[in-house]
Every structure is written in C-alpha cells, then in structure tokens.
C-alpha cells in the first residue's frame, strides 16, 4: 500500500472547474448523457449476447450485434484505481487541486468501469477496493456527470 | 518467412536536444531535415539514396509530400506511418525493414521531430479551456467519459496504472525512484543530456507530487529536437561507413481490447496493470528465436518511470508483479546490473524525442561506440511507448 504524501492540513478532494466540462455526444453516447441529466446511470447491454459495453458504441465487441438495451445501475461501485491530481496541469485548475480522478467498477456489469471524481473524501483516506456510491454532479443546465463518494 | 535479419540500420543522426520551445526559430521540418542529413552522413549515404519513409506519430514535422519536395528526394517508393502515437517508435524501424524485405524500397528513413513551443504533450488531453488557451485536445464522444474527471495528461493516466500496480504487488515509490536515479546516473556522463546533475533519493522525495503516486522525477522531460534512423538492405549495409546493425525482429500492435488503454480504462483486468506490450513481446521473441536472456542492453520507453517496471515484467526480465523489487535489487544499473536499462539516460534524463533516442542508443551500443558502453553488447532491445495500440518493439543485433 502506498503511503501518500499529504499536507498536514490535508484538504478534502475538490473538483475540476465546471467551465472546463463540455460534452460532445454522438448517436451512441447521447442516451447515457440524457439519462445522467435525469440522474439515472445507465449502461448499454447487448440484446443478443448480454455483454455490457462501455463507453456506448456501435457494436458489441463480442458478437458484433448493434442493438442494445440500457440497463439502469444501482449507483454502487468499487474503487478500481485512482490518482490524486496535486499539481494543476493548467492555470484553469489551479484553484481545483487536489482532485481525484478515479476508475470505478460497476457491479454485475462484467467489469464496466467509469472514470469519475471522488468527492467527500480526503486523499489519504482513499483505498483501492473501497465501496463507493454515486453522487450526481449537475455541471451546467444541460450537463450532469457522475461522481462517487465512500459508501 | 519473416523480416528477420533482412535489413540493417546503417545510420543514425540527431539535432541538438533542447528544452521545450528552445529550438525556435528552427521549424520542425528544418530539424527533421537536419537529423536526416546527419543520419545519412553517418551511414555514408546521400539524399539521392533515400527511397522510403517509415514513420510513426507524424514525426516528419510535416507531411511526406512537403518533406520530399523540400529535401529533393529523387523518388518516394514507400511512405507509411504506424497508427497511434509514441507506441510506434521502435516499430517504425520494423516498418522500414518490412518495406525493404518486401522489395518496395531499399533505403528507408525513420524520423521523429518534436517541437513543443505551442502545445505540450503533458496536457494533450486537456479541454480547450478559456478562449485563446493553447491546449491540444479536440473533443470526441469517447473523451467525454474521461476529461470531465480532469484527466488531462498522460502522466495522470499512467499514475492510475501505477497506483494499482502498488496495490496489487506492493510496489513502492522507492522503486520508481530507482528507475529515475539510475537513468540520471547514465545521463550525466553524456554531453548530449539535458540533465547533468545527479539525482538523489532525497531530491526525489522532496519533489512535488504531480499525479499521485508520481512526482516530478517520474515524468519524462519536455523537449524539442529530431532524431533520424536509416535502414537499408543487409547486402548494401556491408559496404557502408558503419558496421551494420541487423534488424533481427520487430513487432507492433497489441490486444484489441487494450485499445485506447489509458484514455478509456476498460482494458481487461488480466492485463490492466501492464505496459500493453505482452503480445508484442511474445511475437518479437518468436521472430528472433531469442528470449530476454539473450538481451545485453534494454532501451525501454520511459515516459513515466513505473512503465519501465511494467515493461521489464512484460518482456520477461522478471515475473509479473516483481518489477519493483527487481529494480530495487540493482538489476537495471549500468555496469553492475543484470540488464542495463536506458544507458543513454532515456526520456527521463537525456532527452524526450518520443523514443527515437532509444533506437539511436541501441545502434551505438551494438557498434561499440556508446558513451556508457555495455561490454561486448550483441543484442539490444528497443521498445516503443506503452500507450494505446499499437505498442511496438525492435530487436537489433550486431
């Protein structure tokens, strides 16, 4: 297990600024983002062989079927891995560090993973394998993204 | 049938290496031309001999059309580029060998030119930000699933792999430090290196964390410059200025579901924590009829120090998961280790020209002219960047 180097007055994890977040959905991904605006987490599943695929895309990578059904998720997840962004790579995020980009595995999906920020946690408290729960972040009027906090 | 030992590297050349932006007012195409001329001179060849270009990641500083008209290449008979980015570095020389073996061309130049005066690879996935900001990401439906979380640069993404390697295998930051420190030791003996001061463990642990667990010294340098490599038929190579360095094997590609790798993070669990090189390594050894035990010096693409450790595992120098302890035991040190790694200092401490310096160093090792010469080096392994597919590798022999 890593020993994180954290300041004595360790801050809570922050979030990247809303003004940097813009989406460019296509015909395959728009359903995910439309559902997110309604605070529903959906993952496409192949109607032929049942394989989940993510991000949403044109073909099942197992049987090449195109049709999918969108399966609503519980919002539970497990932390697969993460990093703590301590250094702002851009001036635009200088007030937003530290923030935590995480890879979150969704249960019962064959291992689908979302990339999302962790919230309500200090960096030194984060542990791979920890149970997480979904918290929607309403970024703009028309953009909502998933984040996760310790369950 | 394969391209084994059908072609040879006969010339290598480079511009000076610069810190990011300092090559201005030279243009990228100008630097590419200078590097090619240097490599041709090294080989005892001229532009009139060149009939092919085998590339990766847009390394010409322009398109082949502009480069050929500017440099006056008499006839282009082969021009192709591996898809992807720095993963194709070593593979571009394999592509040259394939062109030669197929008969489509006889003397092929591989080239990488880099100038980061405007955009920086370190923020290559950053969103556009405020109007006028110079970041390099163009939006895409796939990036929508990564960039809102603030994953803006390759270093942050590879940090996610490194973190899980630590979790699964007990790898420590001290192990990453050993990669950085050993390569710095190699770099400071070379005039060409941008980093000339030794790196201590204290320096390492006092450095700012950028993307935990990675600190400043786990990141490669940000540079400008160009490096060119000339490959020709083995027959022709016998009569040139330098002893031929044979292309004994090369492979590129990877598991399809490795895919976009660090920008999608949905690679299968069995090889999520890897360099993506495992199938490429297997094909390399199969083509060569060799194993890692035959390698005298390894030039492993080092954009981030943990990926050197994962490549040592994926090429079989140590078992999967043991890479951290393998380097901590001194195995990659020049002069004393069981497999000297990045004797030129690598991307971390000599210069970052997207991996082409590794090919140059391998060639110099096999000629016996390297600054940090491995005694009697006969077999050199070169790898391209752990990245989205393709990754690639190259086995050169004396």
mmCIF file of C-alpha atoms in Angstrom, chain A residues 1-6 16-17 19-26 29 32-33 52-56 61 79-93 99-103 105 111-117 123 128-129 137 145, chain B residues 120 122-123 126-130 133 135 139-142 144-153 155-157 159-161 163-164 166-167 170-173 205 208-213 219 257 262-270 272-273:
data_model
loop_
_atom_site.group_PDB
_atom_site.id
_atom_site.type_symbol
_atom_site.label_atom_id
_atom_site.label_comp_id
_atom_site.label_asym_id
_atom_site.label_seq_id
_atom_site.Cartn_x
_atom_site.Cartn_y
_atom_site.Cartn_z
ATOM 1 C CA UNK A 1 0.000 0.000 0.000
ATOM 2 C CA UNK A 2 1.255 3.414 -0.873
ATOM 3 C CA UNK A 3 1.995 5.989 1.759
ATOM 4 C CA UNK A 4 0.555 9.168 0.304
ATOM 5 C CA UNK A 5 2.461 12.358 0.861
ATOM 6 C CA UNK A 6 -0.189 14.750 2.027
ATOM 7 C CA UNK A 16 -12.290 20.234 -11.831
ATOM 8 C CA UNK A 17 -13.970 23.528 -12.699
ATOM 9 C CA UNK A 19 -16.175 25.752 -17.204
ATOM 10 C CA UNK A 20 -13.774 23.074 -18.476
ATOM 11 C CA UNK A 21 -16.507 20.479 -18.838
ATOM 12 C CA UNK A 22 -18.179 20.247 -22.206
ATOM 13 C CA UNK A 23 -19.711 17.197 -23.833
ATOM 14 C CA UNK A 24 -19.834 16.204 -27.482
ATOM 15 C CA UNK A 25 -22.163 13.185 -27.524
ATOM 16 C CA UNK A 26 -22.803 11.163 -30.639
ATOM 17 C CA UNK A 29 -23.420 8.060 -26.245
ATOM 18 C CA UNK A 32 -26.062 7.831 -21.389
ATOM 19 C CA UNK A 33 -25.855 11.593 -21.022
ATOM 20 C CA UNK A 52 -22.192 -4.819 -21.359
ATOM 21 C CA UNK A 53 -20.113 -2.333 -23.314
ATOM 22 C CA UNK A 54 -18.669 0.967 -22.289
ATOM 23 C CA UNK A 55 -18.410 3.611 -23.486
ATOM 24 C CA UNK A 56 -21.575 3.097 -25.510
ATOM 25 C CA UNK A 61 -17.223 -6.319 -29.086
ATOM 26 C CA UNK A 79 -12.718 1.728 -6.485
ATOM 27 C CA UNK A 80 -10.516 0.026 -9.084
ATOM 28 C CA UNK A 81 -7.736 2.617 -9.132
ATOM 29 C CA UNK A 82 -7.188 6.363 -8.970
ATOM 30 C CA UNK A 83 -4.728 9.211 -8.947
ATOM 31 C CA UNK A 84 -4.648 12.399 -6.932
ATOM 32 C CA UNK A 85 -4.031 15.430 -9.111
ATOM 33 C CA UNK A 86 -1.952 17.603 -6.763
ATOM 34 C CA UNK A 87 -0.350 19.763 -9.422
ATOM 35 C CA UNK A 88 -2.509 21.883 -11.730
ATOM 36 C CA UNK A 89 -1.584 20.954 -15.290
ATOM 37 C CA UNK A 90 -3.355 24.078 -16.480
ATOM 38 C CA UNK A 91 -3.818 27.508 -14.939
ATOM 39 C CA UNK A 92 -7.558 26.846 -15.229
ATOM 40 C CA UNK A 93 -7.397 24.201 -12.491
ATOM 41 C CA UNK A 99 -8.911 16.477 -7.210
ATOM 42 C CA UNK A 100 -9.192 12.723 -7.622
ATOM 43 C CA UNK A 101 -9.832 11.104 -10.994
ATOM 44 C CA UNK A 102 -10.909 7.556 -10.162
ATOM 45 C CA UNK A 103 -11.691 4.383 -12.060
ATOM 46 C CA UNK A 105 -16.030 -0.615 -11.389
ATOM 47 C CA UNK A 111 -16.427 -5.215 -15.200
ATOM 48 C CA UNK A 112 -17.585 -1.954 -16.760
ATOM 49 C CA UNK A 113 -15.566 0.932 -15.328
ATOM 50 C CA UNK A 114 -16.393 4.616 -15.195
ATOM 51 C CA UNK A 115 -13.848 7.406 -14.903
ATOM 52 C CA UNK A 116 -15.228 9.816 -12.322
ATOM 53 C CA UNK A 117 -14.109 12.066 -9.500
ATOM 54 C CA UNK A 123 -6.848 11.922 -0.492
ATOM 55 C CA UNK A 128 -8.399 0.766 -3.812
ATOM 56 C CA UNK A 129 -11.245 -1.703 -3.312
ATOM 57 C CA UNK A 137 -22.817 16.495 -10.286
ATOM 58 C CA UNK A 145 -21.702 13.868 -14.741
ATOM 59 C CA UNK B 120 2.523 20.416 -24.697
ATOM 60 C CA UNK B 122 1.818 16.809 -20.968
ATOM 61 C CA UNK B 123 -1.627 18.342 -21.324
ATOM 62 C CA UNK B 126 -6.851 18.852 -21.643
ATOM 63 C CA UNK B 127 -10.086 20.502 -22.597
ATOM 64 C CA UNK B 128 -9.894 23.727 -24.552
ATOM 65 C CA UNK B 129 -10.395 25.905 -21.525
ATOM 66 C CA UNK B 130 -10.683 29.637 -21.821
ATOM 67 C CA UNK B 133 -5.849 28.827 -24.500
ATOM 68 C CA UNK B 135 -4.319 23.059 -25.447
ATOM 69 C CA UNK B 139 -13.439 16.965 -28.312
ATOM 70 C CA UNK B 140 -14.811 13.490 -29.022
ATOM 71 C CA UNK B 141 -17.643 11.326 -27.696
ATOM 72 C CA UNK B 142 -15.053 8.983 -26.158
ATOM 73 C CA UNK B 144 -16.465 12.753 -22.714
ATOM 74 C CA UNK B 145 -16.002 9.725 -20.479
ATOM 75 C CA UNK B 146 -12.556 10.806 -19.232
ATOM 76 C CA UNK B 147 -11.992 14.535 -19.425
ATOM 77 C CA UNK B 148 -14.835 15.717 -17.131
ATOM 78 C CA UNK B 149 -12.966 13.987 -14.281
ATOM 79 C CA UNK B 150 -9.930 16.157 -15.012
ATOM 80 C CA UNK B 151 -7.728 13.551 -16.669
ATOM 81 C CA UNK B 152 -5.771 15.965 -18.829
ATOM 82 C CA UNK B 153 -2.404 14.434 -19.404
ATOM 83 C CA UNK B 155 1.042 11.359 -16.578
ATOM 84 C CA UNK B 156 -2.208 11.455 -14.653
ATOM 85 C CA UNK B 157 -3.477 8.481 -16.638
ATOM 86 C CA UNK B 159 -0.492 7.225 -12.482
ATOM 87 C CA UNK B 160 -3.746 5.252 -12.308
ATOM 88 C CA UNK B 161 -1.934 2.152 -13.605
ATOM 89 C CA UNK B 163 -1.347 3.090 -8.270
ATOM 90 C CA UNK B 164 -2.942 -0.272 -8.988
ATOM 91 C CA UNK B 166 1.386 -0.695 -5.999
ATOM 92 C CA UNK B 167 -1.902 -2.042 -4.653
ATOM 93 C CA UNK B 170 3.432 -3.926 -3.075
ATOM 94 C CA UNK B 171 5.471 -1.763 -5.414
ATOM 95 C CA UNK B 172 6.865 1.316 -3.660
ATOM 96 C CA UNK B 173 7.715 4.849 -4.683
ATOM 97 C CA UNK B 205 11.044 12.535 -2.218
ATOM 98 C CA UNK B 208 6.390 17.975 -5.878
ATOM 99 C CA UNK B 209 3.796 15.320 -6.456
ATOM 100 C CA UNK B 210 2.125 15.866 -9.781
ATOM 101 C CA UNK B 211 -0.283 12.954 -10.039
ATOM 102 C CA UNK B 212 -0.012 10.665 -7.048
ATOM 103 C CA UNK B 213 1.939 8.395 -6.862
ATOM 104 C CA UNK B 219 7.884 12.259 -15.614
ATOM 105 C CA UNK B 257 -9.192 -4.778 -26.070
ATOM 106 C CA UNK B 262 -5.215 4.884 -20.521
ATOM 107 C CA UNK B 263 -7.878 7.089 -22.047
ATOM 108 C CA UNK B 264 -10.689 4.565 -21.535
ATOM 109 C CA UNK B 265 -9.521 2.398 -18.597
ATOM 110 C CA UNK B 266 -11.697 -0.578 -19.584
ATOM 111 C CA UNK B 267 -8.884 -2.935 -20.536
ATOM 112 C CA UNK B 268 -9.472 -6.491 -19.273
ATOM 113 C CA UNK B 269 -8.472 -6.979 -15.659
ATOM 114 C CA UNK B 270 -5.884 -9.650 -16.517
ATOM 115 C CA UNK B 272 -4.945 -3.733 -16.976
ATOM 116 C CA UNK B 273 -1.778 -3.284 -14.940
#
